[in-house]
Short mmCIF file of C-alpha atoms in Angstrom, two decimals:
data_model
loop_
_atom_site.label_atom_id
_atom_site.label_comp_id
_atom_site.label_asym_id
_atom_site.label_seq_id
_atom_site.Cartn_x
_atom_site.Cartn_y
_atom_site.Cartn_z
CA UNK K 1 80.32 111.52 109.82
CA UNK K 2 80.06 107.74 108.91
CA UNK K 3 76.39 107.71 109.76
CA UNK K 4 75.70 111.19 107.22
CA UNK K 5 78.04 109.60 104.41
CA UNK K 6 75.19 106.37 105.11
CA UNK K 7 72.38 108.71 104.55
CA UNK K 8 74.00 110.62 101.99
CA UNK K 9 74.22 107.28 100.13
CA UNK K 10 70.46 106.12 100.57
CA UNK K 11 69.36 109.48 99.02
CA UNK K 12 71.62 108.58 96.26
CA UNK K 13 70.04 105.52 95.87
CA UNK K 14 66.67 106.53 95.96
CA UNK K 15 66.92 108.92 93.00
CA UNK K 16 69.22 106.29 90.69
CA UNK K 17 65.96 103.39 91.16
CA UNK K 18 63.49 106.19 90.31
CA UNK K 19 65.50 107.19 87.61
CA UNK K 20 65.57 103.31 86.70
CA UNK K 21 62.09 102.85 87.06
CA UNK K 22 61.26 105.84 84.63
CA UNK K 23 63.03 104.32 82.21
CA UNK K 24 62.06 100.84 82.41
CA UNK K 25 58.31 101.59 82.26
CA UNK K 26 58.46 103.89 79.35
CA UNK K 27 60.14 102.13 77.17
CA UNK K 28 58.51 103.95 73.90
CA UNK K 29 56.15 106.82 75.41
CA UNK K 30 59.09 108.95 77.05
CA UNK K 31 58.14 112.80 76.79
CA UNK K 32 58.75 116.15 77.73
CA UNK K 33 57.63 115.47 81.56
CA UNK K 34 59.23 112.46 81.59
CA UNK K 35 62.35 114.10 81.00
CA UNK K 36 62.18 116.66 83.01
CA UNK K 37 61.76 114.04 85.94
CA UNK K 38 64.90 112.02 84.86
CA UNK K 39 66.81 115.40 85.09
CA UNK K 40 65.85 116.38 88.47
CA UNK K 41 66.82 113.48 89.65
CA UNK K 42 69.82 113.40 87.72
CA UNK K 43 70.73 116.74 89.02
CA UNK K 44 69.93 115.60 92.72
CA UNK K 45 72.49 112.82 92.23
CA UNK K 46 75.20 114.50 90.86
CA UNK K 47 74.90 116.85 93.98
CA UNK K 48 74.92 114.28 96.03
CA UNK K 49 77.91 112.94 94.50
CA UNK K 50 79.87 115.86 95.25
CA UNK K 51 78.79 115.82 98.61
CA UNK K 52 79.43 112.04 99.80
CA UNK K 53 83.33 112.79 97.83
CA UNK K 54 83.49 115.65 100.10
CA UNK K 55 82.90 113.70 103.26
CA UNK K 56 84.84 110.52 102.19
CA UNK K 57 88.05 112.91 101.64
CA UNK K 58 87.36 114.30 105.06
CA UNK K 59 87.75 110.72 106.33
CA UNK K 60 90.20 110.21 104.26
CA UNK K 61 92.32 112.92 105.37
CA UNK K 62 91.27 111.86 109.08
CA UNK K 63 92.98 108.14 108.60
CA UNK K 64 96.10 109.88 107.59
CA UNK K 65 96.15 112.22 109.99
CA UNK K 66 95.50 109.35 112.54
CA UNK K 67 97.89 107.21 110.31
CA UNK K 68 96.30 103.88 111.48
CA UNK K 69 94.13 103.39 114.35
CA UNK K 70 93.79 100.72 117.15
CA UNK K 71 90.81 98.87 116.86
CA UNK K 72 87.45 99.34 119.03
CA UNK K 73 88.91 96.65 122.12
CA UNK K 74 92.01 99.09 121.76
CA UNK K 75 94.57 95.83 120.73
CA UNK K 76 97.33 96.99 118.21
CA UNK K 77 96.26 96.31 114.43
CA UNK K 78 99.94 95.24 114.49
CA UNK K 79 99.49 92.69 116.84
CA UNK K 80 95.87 91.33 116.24
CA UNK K 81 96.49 87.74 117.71
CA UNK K 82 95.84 86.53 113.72
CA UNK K 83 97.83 82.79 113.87
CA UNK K 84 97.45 81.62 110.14
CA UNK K 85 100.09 81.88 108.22
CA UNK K 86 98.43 84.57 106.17
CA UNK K 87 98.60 86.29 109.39
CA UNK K 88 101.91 85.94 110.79
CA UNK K 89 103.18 86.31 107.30
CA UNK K 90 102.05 89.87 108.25
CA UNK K 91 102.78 90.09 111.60
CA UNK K 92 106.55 89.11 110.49
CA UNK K 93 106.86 92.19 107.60
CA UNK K 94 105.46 94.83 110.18
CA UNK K 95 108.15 93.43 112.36
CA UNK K 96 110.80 94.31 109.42
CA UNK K 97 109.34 97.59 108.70
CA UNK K 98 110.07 98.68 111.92
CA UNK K 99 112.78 97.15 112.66
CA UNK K 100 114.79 96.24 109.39
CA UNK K 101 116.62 92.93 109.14
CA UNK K 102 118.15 93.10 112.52
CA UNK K 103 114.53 92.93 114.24
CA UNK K 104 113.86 89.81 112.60
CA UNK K 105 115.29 86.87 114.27
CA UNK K 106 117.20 84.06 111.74
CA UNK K 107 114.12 81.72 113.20
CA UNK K 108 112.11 84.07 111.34
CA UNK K 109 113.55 84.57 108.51
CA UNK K 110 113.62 80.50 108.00
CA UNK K 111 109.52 80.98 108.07
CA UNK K 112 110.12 84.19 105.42
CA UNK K 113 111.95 82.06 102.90
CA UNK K 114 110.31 78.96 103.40
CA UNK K 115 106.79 80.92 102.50
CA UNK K 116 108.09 83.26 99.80
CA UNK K 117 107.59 82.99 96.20
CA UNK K 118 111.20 82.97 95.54
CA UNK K 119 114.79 83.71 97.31
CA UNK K 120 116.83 86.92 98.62
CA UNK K 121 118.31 88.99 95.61
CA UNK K 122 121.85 89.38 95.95
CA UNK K 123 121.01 93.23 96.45
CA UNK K 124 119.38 92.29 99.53
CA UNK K 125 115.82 93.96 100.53
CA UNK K 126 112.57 91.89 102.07
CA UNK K 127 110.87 90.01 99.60
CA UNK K 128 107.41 89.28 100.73
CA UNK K 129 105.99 86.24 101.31
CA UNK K 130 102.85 85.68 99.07
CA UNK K 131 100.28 86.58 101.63
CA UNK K 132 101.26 89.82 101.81
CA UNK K 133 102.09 90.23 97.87
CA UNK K 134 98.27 89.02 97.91
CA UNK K 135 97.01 92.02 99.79
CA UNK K 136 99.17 94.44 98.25
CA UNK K 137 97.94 93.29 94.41
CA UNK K 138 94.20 93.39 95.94
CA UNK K 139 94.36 96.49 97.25
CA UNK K 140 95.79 98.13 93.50
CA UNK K 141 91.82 97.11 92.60
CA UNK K 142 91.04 100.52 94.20
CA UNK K 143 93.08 102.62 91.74
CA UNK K 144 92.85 100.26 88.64
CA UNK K 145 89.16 100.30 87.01
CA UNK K 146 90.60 97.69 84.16
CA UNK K 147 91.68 95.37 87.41
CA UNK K 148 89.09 96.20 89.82
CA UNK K 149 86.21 95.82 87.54
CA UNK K 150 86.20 92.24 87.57
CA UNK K 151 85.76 92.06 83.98
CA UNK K 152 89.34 91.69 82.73
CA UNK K 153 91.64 88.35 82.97
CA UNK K 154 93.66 87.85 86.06
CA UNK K 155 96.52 85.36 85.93
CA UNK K 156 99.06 84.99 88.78
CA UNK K 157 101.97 83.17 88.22
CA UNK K 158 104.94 82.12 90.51
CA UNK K 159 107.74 83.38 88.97
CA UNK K 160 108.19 85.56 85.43
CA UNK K 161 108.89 83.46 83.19
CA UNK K 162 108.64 84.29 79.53
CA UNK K 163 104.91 83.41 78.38
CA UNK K 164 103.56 82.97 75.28
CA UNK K 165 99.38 82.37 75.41
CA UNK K 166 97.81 80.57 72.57
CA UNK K 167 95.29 82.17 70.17
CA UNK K 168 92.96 81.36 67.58
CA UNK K 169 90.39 83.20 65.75
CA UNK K 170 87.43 81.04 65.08
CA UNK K 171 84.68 83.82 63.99
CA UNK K 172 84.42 83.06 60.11
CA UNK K 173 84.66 79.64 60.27
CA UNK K 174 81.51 77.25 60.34
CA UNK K 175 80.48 73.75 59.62
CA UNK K 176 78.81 72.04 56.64
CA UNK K 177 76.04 69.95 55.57
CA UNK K 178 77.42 66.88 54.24
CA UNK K 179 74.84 64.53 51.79
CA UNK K 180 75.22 60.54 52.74
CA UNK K 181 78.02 58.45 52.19
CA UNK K 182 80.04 62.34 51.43
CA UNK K 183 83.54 62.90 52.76
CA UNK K 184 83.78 65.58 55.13
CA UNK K 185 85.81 68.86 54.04
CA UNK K 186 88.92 70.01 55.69
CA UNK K 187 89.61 73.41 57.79
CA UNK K 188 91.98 73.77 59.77
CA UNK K 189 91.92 75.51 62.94
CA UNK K 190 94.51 78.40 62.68
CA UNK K 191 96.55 79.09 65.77
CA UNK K 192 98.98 81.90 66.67
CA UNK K 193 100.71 83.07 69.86
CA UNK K 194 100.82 86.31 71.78
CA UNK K 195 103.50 87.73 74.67
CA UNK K 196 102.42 87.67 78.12
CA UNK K 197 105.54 88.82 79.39
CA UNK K 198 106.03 91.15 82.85
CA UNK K 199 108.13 94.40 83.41
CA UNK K 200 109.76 95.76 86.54
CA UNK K 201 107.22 98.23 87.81
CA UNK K 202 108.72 100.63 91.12
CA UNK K 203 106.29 102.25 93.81
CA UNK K 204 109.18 104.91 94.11
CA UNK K 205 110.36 105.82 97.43
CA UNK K 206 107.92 106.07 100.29
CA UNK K 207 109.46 108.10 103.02
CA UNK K 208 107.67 107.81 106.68
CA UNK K 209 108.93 109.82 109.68
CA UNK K 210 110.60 108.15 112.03
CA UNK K 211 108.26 109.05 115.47
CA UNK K 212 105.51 107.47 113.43
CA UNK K 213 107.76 104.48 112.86
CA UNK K 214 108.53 104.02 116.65
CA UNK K 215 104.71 104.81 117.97
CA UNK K 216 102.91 100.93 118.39
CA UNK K 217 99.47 102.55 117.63
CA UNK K 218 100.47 103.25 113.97
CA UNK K 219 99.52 101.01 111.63
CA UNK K 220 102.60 100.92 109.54
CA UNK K 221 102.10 97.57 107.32
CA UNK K 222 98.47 99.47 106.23
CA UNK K 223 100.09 102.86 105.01
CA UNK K 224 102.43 101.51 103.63
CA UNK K 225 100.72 98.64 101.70
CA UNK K 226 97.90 101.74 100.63
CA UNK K 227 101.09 103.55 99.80
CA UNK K 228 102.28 101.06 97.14
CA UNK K 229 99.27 99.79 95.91
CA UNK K 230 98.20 103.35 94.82
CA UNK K 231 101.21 104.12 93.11
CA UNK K 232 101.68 100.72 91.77
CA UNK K 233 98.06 100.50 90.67
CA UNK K 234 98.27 103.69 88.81
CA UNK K 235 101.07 103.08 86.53
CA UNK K 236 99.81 99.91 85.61
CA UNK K 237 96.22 100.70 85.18
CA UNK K 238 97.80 103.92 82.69
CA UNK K 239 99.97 100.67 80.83
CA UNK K 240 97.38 98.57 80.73
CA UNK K 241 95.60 101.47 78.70
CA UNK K 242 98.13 102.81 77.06
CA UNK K 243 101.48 100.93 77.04
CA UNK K 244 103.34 100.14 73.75
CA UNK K 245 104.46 96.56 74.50
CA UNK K 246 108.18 97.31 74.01
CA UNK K 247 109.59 97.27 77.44
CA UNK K 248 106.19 97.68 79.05
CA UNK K 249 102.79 95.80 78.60
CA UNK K 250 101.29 96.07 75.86
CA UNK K 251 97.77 98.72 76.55
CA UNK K 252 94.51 97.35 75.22
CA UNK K 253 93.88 100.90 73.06
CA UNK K 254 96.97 100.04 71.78
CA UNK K 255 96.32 96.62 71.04
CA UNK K 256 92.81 96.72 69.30
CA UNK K 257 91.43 98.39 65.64
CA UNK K 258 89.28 101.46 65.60
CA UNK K 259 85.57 100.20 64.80
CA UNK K 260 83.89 103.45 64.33
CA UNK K 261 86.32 106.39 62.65
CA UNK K 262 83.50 109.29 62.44
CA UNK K 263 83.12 111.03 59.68
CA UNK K 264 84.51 114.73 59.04
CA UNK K 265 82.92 117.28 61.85
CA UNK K 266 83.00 114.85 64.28
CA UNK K 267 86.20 116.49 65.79
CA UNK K 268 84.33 116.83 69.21
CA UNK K 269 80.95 115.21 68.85
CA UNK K 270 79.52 111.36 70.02
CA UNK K 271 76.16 110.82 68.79
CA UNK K 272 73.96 108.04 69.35
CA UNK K 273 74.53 106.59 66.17
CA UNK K 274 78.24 106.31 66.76
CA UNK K 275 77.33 104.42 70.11
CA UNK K 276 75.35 101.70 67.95
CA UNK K 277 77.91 101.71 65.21
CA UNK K 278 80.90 100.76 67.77
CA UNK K 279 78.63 98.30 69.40
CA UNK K 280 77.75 96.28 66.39
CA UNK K 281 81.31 96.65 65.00
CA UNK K 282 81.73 93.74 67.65
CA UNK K 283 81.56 90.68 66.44
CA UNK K 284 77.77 89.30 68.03
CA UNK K 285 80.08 86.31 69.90
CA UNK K 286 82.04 88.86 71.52
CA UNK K 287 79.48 90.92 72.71
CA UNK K 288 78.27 88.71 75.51
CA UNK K 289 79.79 90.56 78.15
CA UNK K 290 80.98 93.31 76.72
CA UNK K 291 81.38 96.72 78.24
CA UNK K 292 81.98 100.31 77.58
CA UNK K 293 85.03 102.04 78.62
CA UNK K 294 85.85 105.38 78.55
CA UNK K 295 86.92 108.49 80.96
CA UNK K 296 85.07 110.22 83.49
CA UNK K 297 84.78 113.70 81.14
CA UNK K 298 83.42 111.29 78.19
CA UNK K 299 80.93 109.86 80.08
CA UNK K 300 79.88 113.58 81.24
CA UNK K 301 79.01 113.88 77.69
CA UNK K 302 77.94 110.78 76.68
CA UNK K 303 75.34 110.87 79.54
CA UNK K 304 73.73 113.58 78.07
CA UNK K 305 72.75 111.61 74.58
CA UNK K 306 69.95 110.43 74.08
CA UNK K 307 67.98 107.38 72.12
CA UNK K 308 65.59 107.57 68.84
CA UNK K 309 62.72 107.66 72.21
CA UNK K 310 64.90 110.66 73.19
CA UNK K 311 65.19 108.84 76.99
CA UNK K 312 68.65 108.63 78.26
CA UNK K 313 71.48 106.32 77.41
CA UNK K 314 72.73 105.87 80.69
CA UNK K 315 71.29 104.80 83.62
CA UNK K 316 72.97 105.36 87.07
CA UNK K 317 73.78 102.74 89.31
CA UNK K 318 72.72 102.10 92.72
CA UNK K 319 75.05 101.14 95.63
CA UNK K 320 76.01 97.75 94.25
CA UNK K 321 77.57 96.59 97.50
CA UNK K 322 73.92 95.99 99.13
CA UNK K 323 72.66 94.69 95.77
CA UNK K 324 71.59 97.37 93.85
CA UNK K 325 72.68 97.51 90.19
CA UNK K 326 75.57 99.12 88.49
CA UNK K 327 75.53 101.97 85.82
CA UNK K 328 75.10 101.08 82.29
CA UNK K 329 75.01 102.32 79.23
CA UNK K 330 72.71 100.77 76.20
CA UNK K 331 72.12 98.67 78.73
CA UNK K 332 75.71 97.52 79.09
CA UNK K 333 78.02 97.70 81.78
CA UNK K 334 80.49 100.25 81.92
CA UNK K 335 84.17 100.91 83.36
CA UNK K 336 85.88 104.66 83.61
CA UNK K 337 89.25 104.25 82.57
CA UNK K 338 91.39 107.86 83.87
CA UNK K 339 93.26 107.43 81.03
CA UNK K 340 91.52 106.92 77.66
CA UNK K 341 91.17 110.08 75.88
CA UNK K 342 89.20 112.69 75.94
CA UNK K 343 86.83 113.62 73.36
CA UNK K 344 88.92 115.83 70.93
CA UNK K 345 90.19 115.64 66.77
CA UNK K 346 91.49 111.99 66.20
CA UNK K 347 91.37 111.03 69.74
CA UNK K 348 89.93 107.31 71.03
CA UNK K 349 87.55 108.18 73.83
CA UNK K 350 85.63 105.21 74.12
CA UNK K 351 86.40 101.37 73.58
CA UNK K 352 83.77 98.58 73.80
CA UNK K 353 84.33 94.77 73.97
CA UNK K 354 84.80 91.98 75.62
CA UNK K 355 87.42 92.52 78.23
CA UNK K 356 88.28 89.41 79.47
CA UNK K 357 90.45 88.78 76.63
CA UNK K 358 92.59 91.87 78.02
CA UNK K 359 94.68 89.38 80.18
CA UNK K 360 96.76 90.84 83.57
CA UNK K 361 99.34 88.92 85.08
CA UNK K 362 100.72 89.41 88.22
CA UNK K 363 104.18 87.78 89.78
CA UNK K 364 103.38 86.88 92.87
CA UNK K 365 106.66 88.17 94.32
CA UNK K 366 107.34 91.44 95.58
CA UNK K 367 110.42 92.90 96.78
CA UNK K 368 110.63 96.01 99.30
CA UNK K 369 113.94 97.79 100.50
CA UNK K 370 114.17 99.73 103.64
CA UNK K 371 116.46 102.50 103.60
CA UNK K 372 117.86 104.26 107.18
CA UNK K 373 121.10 105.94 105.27
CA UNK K 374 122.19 109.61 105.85
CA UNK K 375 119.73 111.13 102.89
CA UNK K 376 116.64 109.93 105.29
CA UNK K 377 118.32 109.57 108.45
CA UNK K 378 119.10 113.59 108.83
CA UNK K 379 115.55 114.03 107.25
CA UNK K 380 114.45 111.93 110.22
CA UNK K 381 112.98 109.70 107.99
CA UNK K 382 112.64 105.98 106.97
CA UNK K 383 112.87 105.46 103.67
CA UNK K 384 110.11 102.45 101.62
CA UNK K 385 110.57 101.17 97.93
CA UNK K 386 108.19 98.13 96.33
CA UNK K 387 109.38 96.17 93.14
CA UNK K 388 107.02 94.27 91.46
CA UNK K 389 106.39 92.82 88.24
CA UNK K 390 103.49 93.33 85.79
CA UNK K 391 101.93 92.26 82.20
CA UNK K 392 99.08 93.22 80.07
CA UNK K 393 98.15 91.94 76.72
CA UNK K 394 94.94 91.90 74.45
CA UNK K 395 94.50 87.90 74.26
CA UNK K 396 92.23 88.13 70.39
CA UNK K 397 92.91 87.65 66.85
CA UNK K 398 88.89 87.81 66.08
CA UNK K 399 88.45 91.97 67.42
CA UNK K 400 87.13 91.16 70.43
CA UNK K 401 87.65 95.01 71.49
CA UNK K 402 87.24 97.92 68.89
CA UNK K 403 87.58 101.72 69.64
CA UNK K 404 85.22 104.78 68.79
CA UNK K 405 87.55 107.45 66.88
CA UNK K 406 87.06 111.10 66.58
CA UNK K 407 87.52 112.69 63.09
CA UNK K 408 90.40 114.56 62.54
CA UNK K 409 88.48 117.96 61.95
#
């Protein structure tokens, strides 16, 4: 199945660079044949789409099923032989998750506290040591386009303290030409402050049966890490899109100013013009960099507009892991965010900007409680639950990030 998915991707490939190379050399003489080229191979790659999704959730479902398998010399993934600390950090929390505290020896749980981030709660539970908070907080890249794009900022901090992060909008001011022997004129810089506070984010409880739980070959420290990072990565991606900055971070559609609001009759329509309107609503120094976000049902739609050439908008990527080039849209890069709206009357479908001034942070501590009381025990379960904490912000006084709005009718 691996070696069709392979193929399956090459096809893919092949149709995304023609459809790239139609584009790029016809940049003003696209017609009706032209066209009709881009949209069979359009077509072929949205079939193949569905077709390499079918056969990765077949291999998804597989790994479940299997729940962790050994590797191809038929060692344990739990016991791989890894001796750096980043390894027997992990070796040391599979131990717990099988075994709870009592399988960890107080030699071991020196190591634990001398390479975690901070100490035991006094409710108990494991808090992981920052290795394995590390891999957890990777792996949420999977399910969070605004993290795993690469395009927002990342900080990680040690503990959550309160933070405040320094900003300063600099786009109207400019200098002066001063005749000789002329005192200079004054302007001063204005600076402000904005929250970069965390919030308690939960995984919820992860219940795992207990055979699975006592059989080596599983790989419990991988479903379970998958586990939390999916749920995890999920609720922060939607608060990091959406959140309202009271008691929760603070979502970047939240935080930034509509730069198109279409006019009446616009209730369900993007055009082109739109597009170019919310780009240049950007300031010009923001726009190095900038990106288009929006939801996988916009971007159905959007890919269907068209320029004043009447070629295509987008242009599909290629498989970016061997090189190849990711989608775009007006030429710009593009991130699909699950939850900005969809197109509808006074909804915000689509947001362009500069994301890097959406800042994450991530505490790098992580606590996880094991639970073996009667509600799981006569289930014949054992029972998982992460806390971690989380912040978003949008780091700009100068609209580094503007929205596209829908008209109301």
């Amino acid at each position: 199945m691996t070696t069709v998915l392979a193929q399956l991707r090459e096809q893919r490939n092949s149709h995304a660079l023609e459809m790239r190379n139609l584009l790029d050399k016809n940049q003003s003489t696209w017609n009706n044949e032209l066209q009709a080229k881009y949209e069979e191979h359009d077509q072929s790659i949205q079939m193949l789409d569905k077709q390499i999704g079918n056969h990765q959730r077949m291999m998804d479902l597989q790994a479940e099923e299997r729940f962790g398998l050994q590797d191809q010399g038929g060692t344990n993934a739990n016991n791989s032989g890894d001796t750096s600390p980043a390894g027997k950090a992990k070796a040391m929390y599979n131990k717990w998750l099988r075994g709870g505290d009592n399988a960890i020896s107080a030699e071991e749980w020196a190591v634990i506290r001398n390479t975690m981030s901070t100490t035991t709660g006094s409710e108990g539970g494991y808090t992981v040591q920052s290795e394995v908070a590390a891999t957890v907080i990777n792996a949420m890249k999977n399910y969070s386009a605004m993290r795993g794009s690469g395009l927002c900022g990342i900080i990680q901090t040690a503990a959550g303290n309160p933070l405040s992060y320094p900003t300063s909008d600099g786009t109207s001011e400019e200098g002066e030409v001063i005749p000789e022997n002329q005192t200079a004129t004054d302007e001063d810089a204005t600076f402000g402050t904005l929250s970069l506070n965390v919030f308690k984010f939960s995984s919820k409880v992860i219940t795992v049966p207990i055979e699975l739980i006592q059989d080596a070959s599983i790989d419990v420290e991988a479903f379970v890490r998958d586990r939390i990072a999916q749920r995890l990565g999920r609720i922060t991606e939607r608060k990091f899109t959406l959140g309202s900055g009271t008691g929760e971070p603070k979502g970047i559609v939240t935080a930034s100013s509509v730069g198109v609001a279409a006019a009446t009759g616009n209730a369900a329509t993007i055009t082109y013009d739109h597009l170019v309107d919310l780009e240049h609503s950007v300031d010009r120094a923001y726009r190095v960099g900038a990106a288009f976000m929006m939801n996988d049902l916009t971007l159905a739609y959007v890919r269907k507009i068209k320029d004043d050439y009447g070629r295509p908008l987008f242009v599909p990527g290629c498989d970016v892991a061997t090189g190849g080039e990711p989608a775009t849209l007006m030429n710009r890069p593009l991130v699909i965010n699950p939850f900005m709206d969809d197109i509808g009357a006074s909804a915000k479908p689509i947001g362009f900007g500069n994301l890097s001034y959406y800042k994450i942070r991530d505490v790098m501590q992580m606590s996880l409680y094991r639970f073996t009381d009667s509600a799981y025990t006569k289930k014949g379960q054992v029972g998982f639950l992460a806390w971690s904490r989380h912040g978003g912000n949008l780091i700009d006084v100068g609209g580094a990030f503007k929205l596209f709005q829908n008209s109301a009718t």
